[in-house]
């Protein structure tokens, strides 16, 4: 290597590292991609919260719907709950996945705060959550009428998230209802 080129080696390394840094700064640190995007909702056989009625994947697909992972121990779930009630009242079908929770506490929560869910799946051991790749609650999955997961949102669903992220995908998939 010519001696003159060695003088530029630190500058070349700096430019390469700066390029990686700039690329990293452009990534969304809250984005948590899901391996289930464009994959079928996992098969499951669980019970409906508050009953011993069995429910399986086939019982919850057939329309564009949100699947919301929630629990009474989740503070953020309490924050998003009023907006989920609003979406439900406006006709957006929402299925609850009650994640690793106490059934009695969850039923009491829904009686006290309102029940936005078509039904809530009691995922007592977190098996469905594990199959979905749940990081924590709340998480919301947008599933099309064929039962294919089209989007995953980690965190609270509020008006901003609905109007800027979920609603456009929901409408594109043929979903009906919703506020506004």
Coordinates of N, CA and C in Angstrom, one line a residue:
X1 N 0.9 -1.2 0.0 CA 0.0 0.0 0.0 C 0.9 1.2 0.0
X2 N 0.6 2.1 -0.9 CA 1.5 3.3 -1.0 C 1.4 4.1 0.4
X3 N 2.5 4.7 0.7 CA 2.6 5.5 2.0 C 1.5 6.6 2.0
X4 N 1.3 7.2 0.9 CA 0.4 8.4 0.8 C -1.1 7.9 1.1
X5 N -1.4 6.7 0.6 CA -2.8 6.2 0.8 C -3.0 5.8 2.3
X6 N -2.0 5.4 3.0 CA -2.1 5.1 4.4 C -2.5 6.4 5.2
X7 N -2.1 7.5 4.7 CA -2.5 8.8 5.4 C -4.0 9.0 5.4
X8 N -4.7 8.5 4.3 CA -6.1 8.7 4.2 C -6.9 7.5 4.9
X9 N -6.2 6.5 5.3 CA -6.9 5.4 6.0 C -7.8 5.8 7.1
X10 N -7.4 6.6 8.1 CA -8.3 7.0 9.2 C -9.5 7.8 8.6
X11 N -9.3 8.6 7.6 CA -10.4 9.3 7.0 C -11.4 8.4 6.4
X12 N -10.9 7.4 5.7 CA -11.8 6.4 5.1 C -12.6 5.6 6.1
X13 N -11.9 5.2 7.2 CA -12.6 4.5 8.3 C -13.7 5.4 8.9
X14 N -13.4 6.7 9.1 CA -14.3 7.6 9.7 C -15.6 7.7 8.8
X15 N -15.4 7.8 7.5 CA -16.5 8.0 6.6 C -17.4 6.7 6.7
X16 N -16.8 5.5 6.7 CA -17.5 4.3 6.8 C -18.3 4.2 8.1
X17 N -17.7 4.5 9.2 CA -18.4 4.5 10.5 C -19.5 5.5 10.5
X18 N -19.2 6.7 10.0 CA -20.3 7.8 10.0 C -21.5 7.3 9.2
X19 N -21.2 6.6 8.1 CA -22.3 6.0 7.3 C -23.2 5.1 8.1
X20 N -22.5 4.2 8.8 CA -23.3 3.2 9.7 C -24.1 4.0 10.7
X21 N -23.4 5.0 11.3 CA -24.1 5.8 12.4 C -25.3 6.5 11.8
X22 N -25.2 7.1 10.6 CA -26.3 7.8 10.0 C -27.5 6.8 9.7
X23 N -27.1 5.6 9.2 CA -28.2 4.6 8.9 C -28.9 4.2 10.2
X24 N -28.1 4.1 11.3 CA -28.7 3.7 12.6 C -29.6 4.8 13.1
X25 N -29.3 6.0 12.9 CA -30.1 7.1 13.4 C -31.5 7.2 12.6
X26 N -31.5 6.7 11.4 CA -32.7 6.7 10.6 C -33.7 5.6 11.0
X27 N -33.3 4.6 11.8 CA -34.2 3.5 12.1 C -35.1 3.9 13.3
X28 N -36.3 3.4 13.3 CA -37.2 3.6 14.4 C -36.9 2.7 15.6
X29 N -36.4 3.2 16.7 CA -36.1 2.4 17.8 C -37.3 1.7 18.5
X30 N -38.5 2.1 18.2 CA -39.7 1.5 18.8 C -40.2 0.4 17.9
X31 N -39.7 0.3 16.7 CA -40.2 -0.7 15.7 C -39.8 -2.1 16.1
X32 N -40.7 -3.0 16.4 CA -40.4 -4.3 16.7 C -41.0 -5.2 15.7
X33 N -40.3 -5.6 14.7 CA -41.0 -6.4 13.6 C -41.4 -7.7 14.2
X34 N -42.5 -8.2 13.6 CA -43.0 -9.5 14.0 C -42.7 -10.6 12.9
X35 N -42.4 -11.7 13.3 CA -42.2 -12.8 12.4 C -43.5 -13.3 11.8
X36 N -44.6 -12.9 12.4 CA -45.9 -13.4 12.0 C -46.6 -12.5 10.9
X37 N -45.9 -11.4 10.6 CA -46.5 -10.6 9.5 C -46.7 -11.4 8.2
X38 N -47.9 -11.3 7.7 CA -48.3 -12.1 6.5 C -48.3 -13.6 6.7
X39 N -48.4 -14.0 8.0 CA -48.5 -15.4 8.4 C -49.9 -15.6 9.0
X40 N -50.4 -16.8 9.0 CA -51.7 -17.1 9.6 C -51.6 -16.9 11.2
X41 N -52.7 -16.4 11.7 CA -52.9 -16.3 13.2 C -52.6 -17.7 13.7
X42 N -51.8 -17.9 14.7 CA -51.5 -19.2 15.2 C -52.7 -20.0 15.7
X43 N -52.7 -21.3 15.5 CA -53.8 -22.1 16.0 C -53.7 -22.2 17.5
X44 N -54.9 -22.2 18.1 CA -55.0 -22.3 19.6 C -56.3 -23.0 20.0
X45 N -56.3 -23.5 21.2 CA -57.5 -24.0 21.7 C -57.5 -23.6 23.2
X46 N -58.2 -22.5 23.5 CA -58.3 -21.9 24.8 C -59.7 -21.7 25.2
X47 N -60.0 -21.0 26.3 CA -61.4 -20.7 26.7 C -61.7 -19.2 26.6
X48 N -62.9 -18.9 26.6 CA -63.4 -17.5 26.6 C -63.3 -17.1 28.0
X49 N -62.8 -15.9 28.3 CA -62.6 -15.3 29.6 C -64.0 -15.3 30.3
X50 N -64.0 -15.8 31.5 CA -65.2 -15.8 32.3 C -66.1 -17.0 32.1
X51 N -65.6 -17.9 31.3 CA -66.4 -19.1 31.1 C -65.5 -20.3 30.8
X52 N -66.1 -21.4 30.6 CA -65.3 -22.6 30.2 C -65.6 -22.9 28.8
X53 N -66.2 -22.0 28.0 CA -66.5 -22.2 26.6 C -65.2 -22.2 25.8
X54 N -65.0 -23.3 25.1 CA -63.7 -23.4 24.3 C -63.8 -22.5 23.1
X55 N -62.7 -22.0 22.7 CA -62.6 -21.2 21.5 C -61.3 -21.5 20.8
X56 N -61.3 -21.5 19.5 CA -60.2 -21.9 18.6 C -60.0 -20.8 17.6
X57 N -59.0 -20.9 16.8 CA -58.6 -19.9 15.8 C -59.8 -19.7 14.8
X58 N -60.5 -20.8 14.4 CA -61.5 -20.7 13.5 C -62.7 -19.9 14.0
X59 N -62.9 -19.8 15.3 CA -64.0 -19.1 15.9 C -63.8 -17.6 15.9
X60 N -62.6 -17.1 15.6 CA -62.3 -15.7 15.7 C -61.9 -15.0 14.3
X61 N -61.9 -15.8 13.3 CA -61.5 -15.2 12.0 C -62.7 -15.1 11.1
X62 N -62.6 -14.4 10.0 CA -63.7 -14.2 9.1 C -64.1 -12.8 8.8
X63 N -63.5 -11.9 9.6 CA -63.6 -10.4 9.3 C -62.3 -9.7 9.7
X64 N -62.1 -8.6 9.2 CA -60.9 -7.8 9.6 C -61.1 -7.4 11.0
X65 N -60.2 -7.6 11.9 CA -60.3 -7.3 13.3 C -59.0 -7.0 14.0
X66 N -59.1 -6.4 15.1 CA -57.9 -6.1 16.0 C -57.9 -7.2 17.0
X67 N -56.7 -7.7 17.4 CA -56.5 -8.6 18.5 C -55.6 -7.9 19.5
X68 N -56.2 -7.6 20.6 CA -55.5 -6.8 21.6 C -55.0 -7.6 22.8
X69 N -53.8 -7.6 23.0 CA -53.2 -8.4 24.2 C -53.2 -7.4 25.4
X70 N -53.9 -7.9 26.4 CA -54.1 -7.0 27.6 C -54.1 -7.8 28.9
X71 N -54.0 -7.1 30.0 CA -54.0 -7.7 31.3 C -54.3 -6.7 32.4
X72 N -54.8 -7.1 33.5 CA -55.1 -6.1 34.5 C -53.9 -5.6 35.2
X73 N -52.8 -6.4 35.2 CA -51.5 -5.9 35.8 C -50.8 -4.9 34.9
X74 N -51.3 -4.6 33.7 CA -50.7 -3.8 32.7 C -51.2 -2.3 32.8
X75 N -50.3 -1.4 33.3 CA -50.8 0.0 33.5 C -51.1 0.6 32.2
X76 N -50.4 0.3 31.1 CA -50.6 0.9 29.8 C -51.9 0.4 29.2
X77 N -52.4 -0.8 29.6 CA -53.6 -1.3 29.1 C -54.8 -0.4 29.7
X78 N -54.6 0.0 30.9 CA -55.7 0.9 31.5 C -55.7 2.2 30.7
X79 N -54.6 2.7 30.3 CA -54.5 4.0 29.5 C -55.2 3.8 28.2
X80 N -55.0 2.7 27.5 CA -55.6 2.6 26.2 C -57.1 2.1 26.2
X81 N -57.5 1.5 27.3 CA -58.9 0.9 27.4 C -60.0 1.9 26.9
X82 N -60.0 3.1 27.4 CA -61.1 4.0 26.9 C -61.1 4.2 25.4
X83 N -60.0 4.2 24.8 CA -60.0 4.4 23.3 C -60.4 3.1 22.6
X84 N -60.1 1.9 23.2 CA -60.6 0.7 22.6 C -62.1 0.6 22.8
X85 N -62.7 1.1 23.9 CA -64.1 1.2 24.0 C -64.7 2.1 22.9
X86 N -64.1 3.2 22.6 CA -64.5 4.1 21.5 C -64.5 3.4 20.2
X87 N -63.4 2.7 19.9 CA -63.3 2.0 18.6 C -64.4 0.9 18.5
X88 N -64.6 0.2 19.6 CA -65.7 -0.8 19.6 C -67.0 -0.3 19.4
X89 N -67.3 0.8 20.1 CA -68.7 1.5 19.9 C -68.9 2.0 18.5
X90 N -67.8 2.3 17.8 CA -67.8 2.8 16.4 C -67.9 1.6 15.4
X91 N -67.9 0.4 15.9 CA -68.0 -0.8 15.0 C -66.8 -1.5 14.6
X92 N -65.6 -1.2 15.2 CA -64.4 -2.0 14.9 C -64.4 -3.2 15.8
X93 N -64.3 -4.4 15.2 CA -64.3 -5.6 16.0 C -62.9 -5.8 16.6
X94 N -62.9 -6.0 17.9 CA -61.7 -6.2 18.7 C -61.8 -7.5 19.5
X95 N -60.9 -8.4 19.4 CA -60.8 -9.6 20.2 C -59.7 -9.3 21.3
X96 N -60.1 -9.6 22.5 CA -59.1 -9.5 23.6 C -58.3 -10.8 23.8
X97 N -57.1 -10.7 24.1 CA -56.3 -11.8 24.5 C -55.8 -11.5 25.9
X98 N -56.5 -12.0 26.9 CA -56.1 -11.7 28.3 C -54.9 -12.5 28.6
X99 N -53.8 -11.8 28.8 CA -52.5 -12.5 28.8 C -52.0 -12.7 30.3
X100 N -51.8 -13.9 30.6 CA -51.2 -14.3 31.9 C -51.8 -13.5 33.1
X101 N -53.1 -13.6 33.2 CA -53.9 -12.8 34.1 C -54.8 -13.7 35.0
X102 N -55.3 -13.1 36.0 CA -56.3 -13.8 36.9 C -57.7 -13.5 36.3
X103 N -58.4 -14.6 36.0 CA -59.7 -14.5 35.4 C -60.7 -13.6 36.1
X104 N -60.7 -13.8 37.4 CA -61.7 -13.0 38.2 C -61.4 -11.5 38.2
X105 N -60.1 -11.2 38.3 CA -59.7 -9.8 38.2 C -60.0 -9.2 36.8
X106 N -59.8 -10.0 35.7 CA -60.0 -9.5 34.4 C -61.5 -9.3 34.1
X107 N -62.3 -10.2 34.6 CA -63.8 -10.0 34.4 C -64.2 -8.8 35.2
X108 N -63.7 -8.6 36.4 CA -64.1 -7.4 37.2 C -63.7 -6.1 36.5
X109 N -62.5 -6.2 35.9 CA -61.9 -5.0 35.1 C -62.9 -4.6 34.0
X110 N -63.4 -5.6 33.2 CA -64.3 -5.4 32.1 C -65.6 -4.9 32.6
X111 N -66.1 -5.4 33.7 CA -67.4 -4.9 34.2 C -67.2 -3.5 34.7
X112 N -66.1 -3.1 35.2 CA -65.9 -1.7 35.8 C -65.6 -0.7 34.7
X113 N -64.7 -1.1 33.7 CA -64.2 -0.1 32.7 C -64.9 -0.2 31.4
X114 N -65.8 -1.2 31.2 CA -66.4 -1.4 29.9 C -65.7 -2.5 29.1
X115 N -66.4 -3.2 28.3 CA -65.9 -4.3 27.6 C -65.9 -4.1 26.1
X116 N -64.7 -3.7 25.5 CA -64.7 -3.4 24.1 C -64.5 -4.6 23.2
X117 N -64.4 -5.8 23.8 CA -64.1 -7.0 23.0 C -65.3 -7.8 22.6
X118 N -65.2 -8.3 21.4 CA -66.2 -9.3 20.9 C -66.2 -10.4 21.9
X119 N -65.0 -10.9 22.2 CA -64.8 -11.8 23.3 C -63.3 -11.7 23.7
X120 N -63.1 -12.2 24.9 CA -61.7 -12.2 25.4 C -61.2 -13.6 25.5
X121 N -60.1 -13.9 24.9 CA -59.5 -15.3 25.0 C -58.6 -15.3 26.3
X122 N -58.9 -16.3 27.1 CA -58.1 -16.4 28.4 C -56.8 -17.2 28.1
X123 N -55.7 -16.4 28.0 CA -54.4 -17.0 27.7 C -53.7 -17.1 29.0
X124 N -54.1 -17.9 29.9 CA -53.6 -18.0 31.3 C -52.2 -18.3 31.4
X125 N -51.7 -19.2 30.5 CA -50.3 -19.6 30.6 C -49.4 -18.9 29.6
X126 N -50.0 -18.0 28.8 CA -49.2 -17.2 27.8 C -48.8 -18.0 26.6
X127 N -49.5 -19.2 26.3 CA -49.1 -20.0 25.2 C -49.4 -19.3 23.8
X128 N -50.6 -18.7 23.7 CA -50.9 -17.9 22.5 C -50.0 -16.7 22.4
X129 N -49.8 -16.1 23.5 CA -48.8 -14.9 23.4 C -47.4 -15.3 23.0
X130 N -47.0 -16.5 23.4 CA -45.7 -17.0 23.0 C -45.7 -17.3 21.5
X131 N -46.8 -17.9 21.0 CA -46.9 -18.2 19.6 C -47.0 -16.9 18.7
X132 N -47.6 -15.8 19.3 CA -47.7 -14.6 18.6 C -46.4 -13.8 18.7
X133 N -45.5 -14.1 19.6 CA -44.3 -13.4 19.8 C -44.5 -12.1 20.6
X134 N -45.4 -12.2 21.6 CA -45.7 -11.0 22.4 C -44.5 -10.7 23.3
X135 N -44.1 -9.4 23.2 CA -43.1 -8.9 24.1 C -43.6 -8.4 25.4
X136 N -44.9 -8.0 25.5 CA -45.5 -7.5 26.7 C -46.8 -6.9 26.3
X137 N -47.6 -6.5 27.3 CA -48.9 -5.9 27.0 C -48.8 -4.4 27.2
X138 N -49.5 -3.6 26.5 CA -50.4 -4.0 25.4 C -49.7 -4.2 24.1
X139 N -50.2 -5.1 23.3 CA -49.8 -5.2 21.9 C -51.1 -5.5 21.1
X140 N -51.2 -5.0 19.9 CA -52.3 -5.2 19.1 C -52.0 -5.7 17.7
X141 N -52.7 -6.7 17.2 CA -52.4 -7.3 15.9 C -53.6 -7.0 15.1
X142 N -53.4 -6.6 13.8 CA -54.4 -6.4 12.8 C -54.4 -7.6 11.9
X143 N -55.6 -8.3 11.9 CA -55.7 -9.6 11.2 C -56.8 -9.5 10.2
X144 N -56.5 -9.9 9.0 CA -57.5 -9.8 7.9 C -58.6 -10.9 8.0
X145 N -59.5 -10.9 7.0 CA -60.7 -11.8 7.1 C -60.3 -13.2 6.9
X146 N -59.1 -13.5 6.3 CA -58.6 -14.8 6.1 C -57.8 -15.3 7.3
X147 N -57.7 -14.5 8.3 CA -56.9 -14.9 9.5 C -55.4 -14.7 9.4
X148 N -55.0 -13.8 8.5 CA -53.6 -13.6 8.3 C -53.2 -12.3 9.1
X149 N -52.2 -12.4 9.8 CA -51.7 -11.2 10.6 C -51.1 -10.2 9.6
X150 N -51.6 -9.0 9.6 CA -51.1 -8.0 8.6 C -50.3 -6.9 9.3
X151 N -50.4 -6.7 10.6 CA -49.7 -5.6 11.3 C -49.6 -5.9 12.8
X152 N -48.5 -5.5 13.4 CA -48.4 -5.6 14.8 C -48.0 -4.3 15.4
X153 N -48.7 -3.9 16.4 CA -48.4 -2.6 17.1 C -48.0 -2.9 18.6
X154 N -46.9 -2.6 19.0 CA -46.5 -2.7 20.4 C -46.7 -1.4 21.1
X155 N -47.5 -1.4 22.2 CA -47.8 -0.2 22.9 C -49.2 0.2 22.9
X156 N -49.5 1.4 23.4 CA -50.9 1.8 23.6 C -51.5 2.2 22.2
X157 N -52.7 1.8 22.0 CA -53.5 2.3 20.8 C -54.3 3.5 21.3
X158 N -54.0 4.6 20.7 CA -54.8 5.8 21.0 C -55.2 6.4 19.6
X159 N -55.8 7.6 19.7 CA -56.3 8.2 18.5 C -55.2 8.4 17.4
X160 N -54.1 8.9 17.9 CA -52.9 9.1 16.9 C -52.5 7.8 16.2
X161 N -52.3 6.7 17.0 CA -51.9 5.5 16.5 C -53.0 4.9 15.5
X162 N -54.3 5.1 15.9 CA -55.4 4.6 15.1 C -55.4 5.3 13.8
X163 N -55.4 6.7 13.8 CA -55.6 7.4 12.6 C -54.3 7.4 11.6
X164 N -53.2 7.3 12.2 CA -52.0 7.4 11.4 C -51.4 6.0 11.0
X165 N -51.7 5.0 11.8 CA -51.1 3.7 11.5 C -52.1 2.6 11.2
X166 N -53.0 2.3 12.2 CA -53.9 1.2 12.1 C -55.1 1.4 11.1
X167 N -55.7 2.6 11.2 CA -56.9 2.8 10.3 C -56.6 2.7 8.9
X168 N -55.5 3.2 8.3 CA -55.2 3.1 6.9 C -55.1 1.6 6.5
X169 N -54.4 0.8 7.3 CA -54.3 -0.6 7.0 C -55.6 -1.3 7.1
X170 N -56.4 -1.0 8.2 CA -57.7 -1.6 8.4 C -58.6 -1.3 7.2
X171 N -58.6 -0.1 6.8 CA -59.5 0.3 5.6 C -59.0 -0.4 4.3
X172 N -57.7 -0.5 4.1 CA -57.1 -1.1 3.0 C -57.5 -2.6 2.9
X173 N -57.7 -3.2 4.1 CA -58.0 -4.6 4.2 C -59.6 -4.8 4.1
X174 N -60.3 -3.7 4.0 CA -61.8 -3.8 3.9 C -62.5 -3.7 5.2
X175 N -61.8 -3.3 6.2 CA -62.5 -3.1 7.5 C -63.5 -2.0 7.5
X176 N -64.6 -2.1 8.2 CA -65.6 -1.1 8.3 C -65.8 -0.7 9.7
X177 N -66.4 0.5 9.8 CA -66.7 1.1 11.1 C -65.5 1.9 11.6
X178 N -65.5 2.4 12.8 CA -64.4 3.2 13.3 C -64.9 4.7 13.5
X179 N -64.3 5.4 14.4 CA -64.6 6.7 14.7 C -64.3 7.7 13.6
X180 N -65.1 8.7 13.4 CA -64.8 9.8 12.5 C -65.0 9.5 11.1

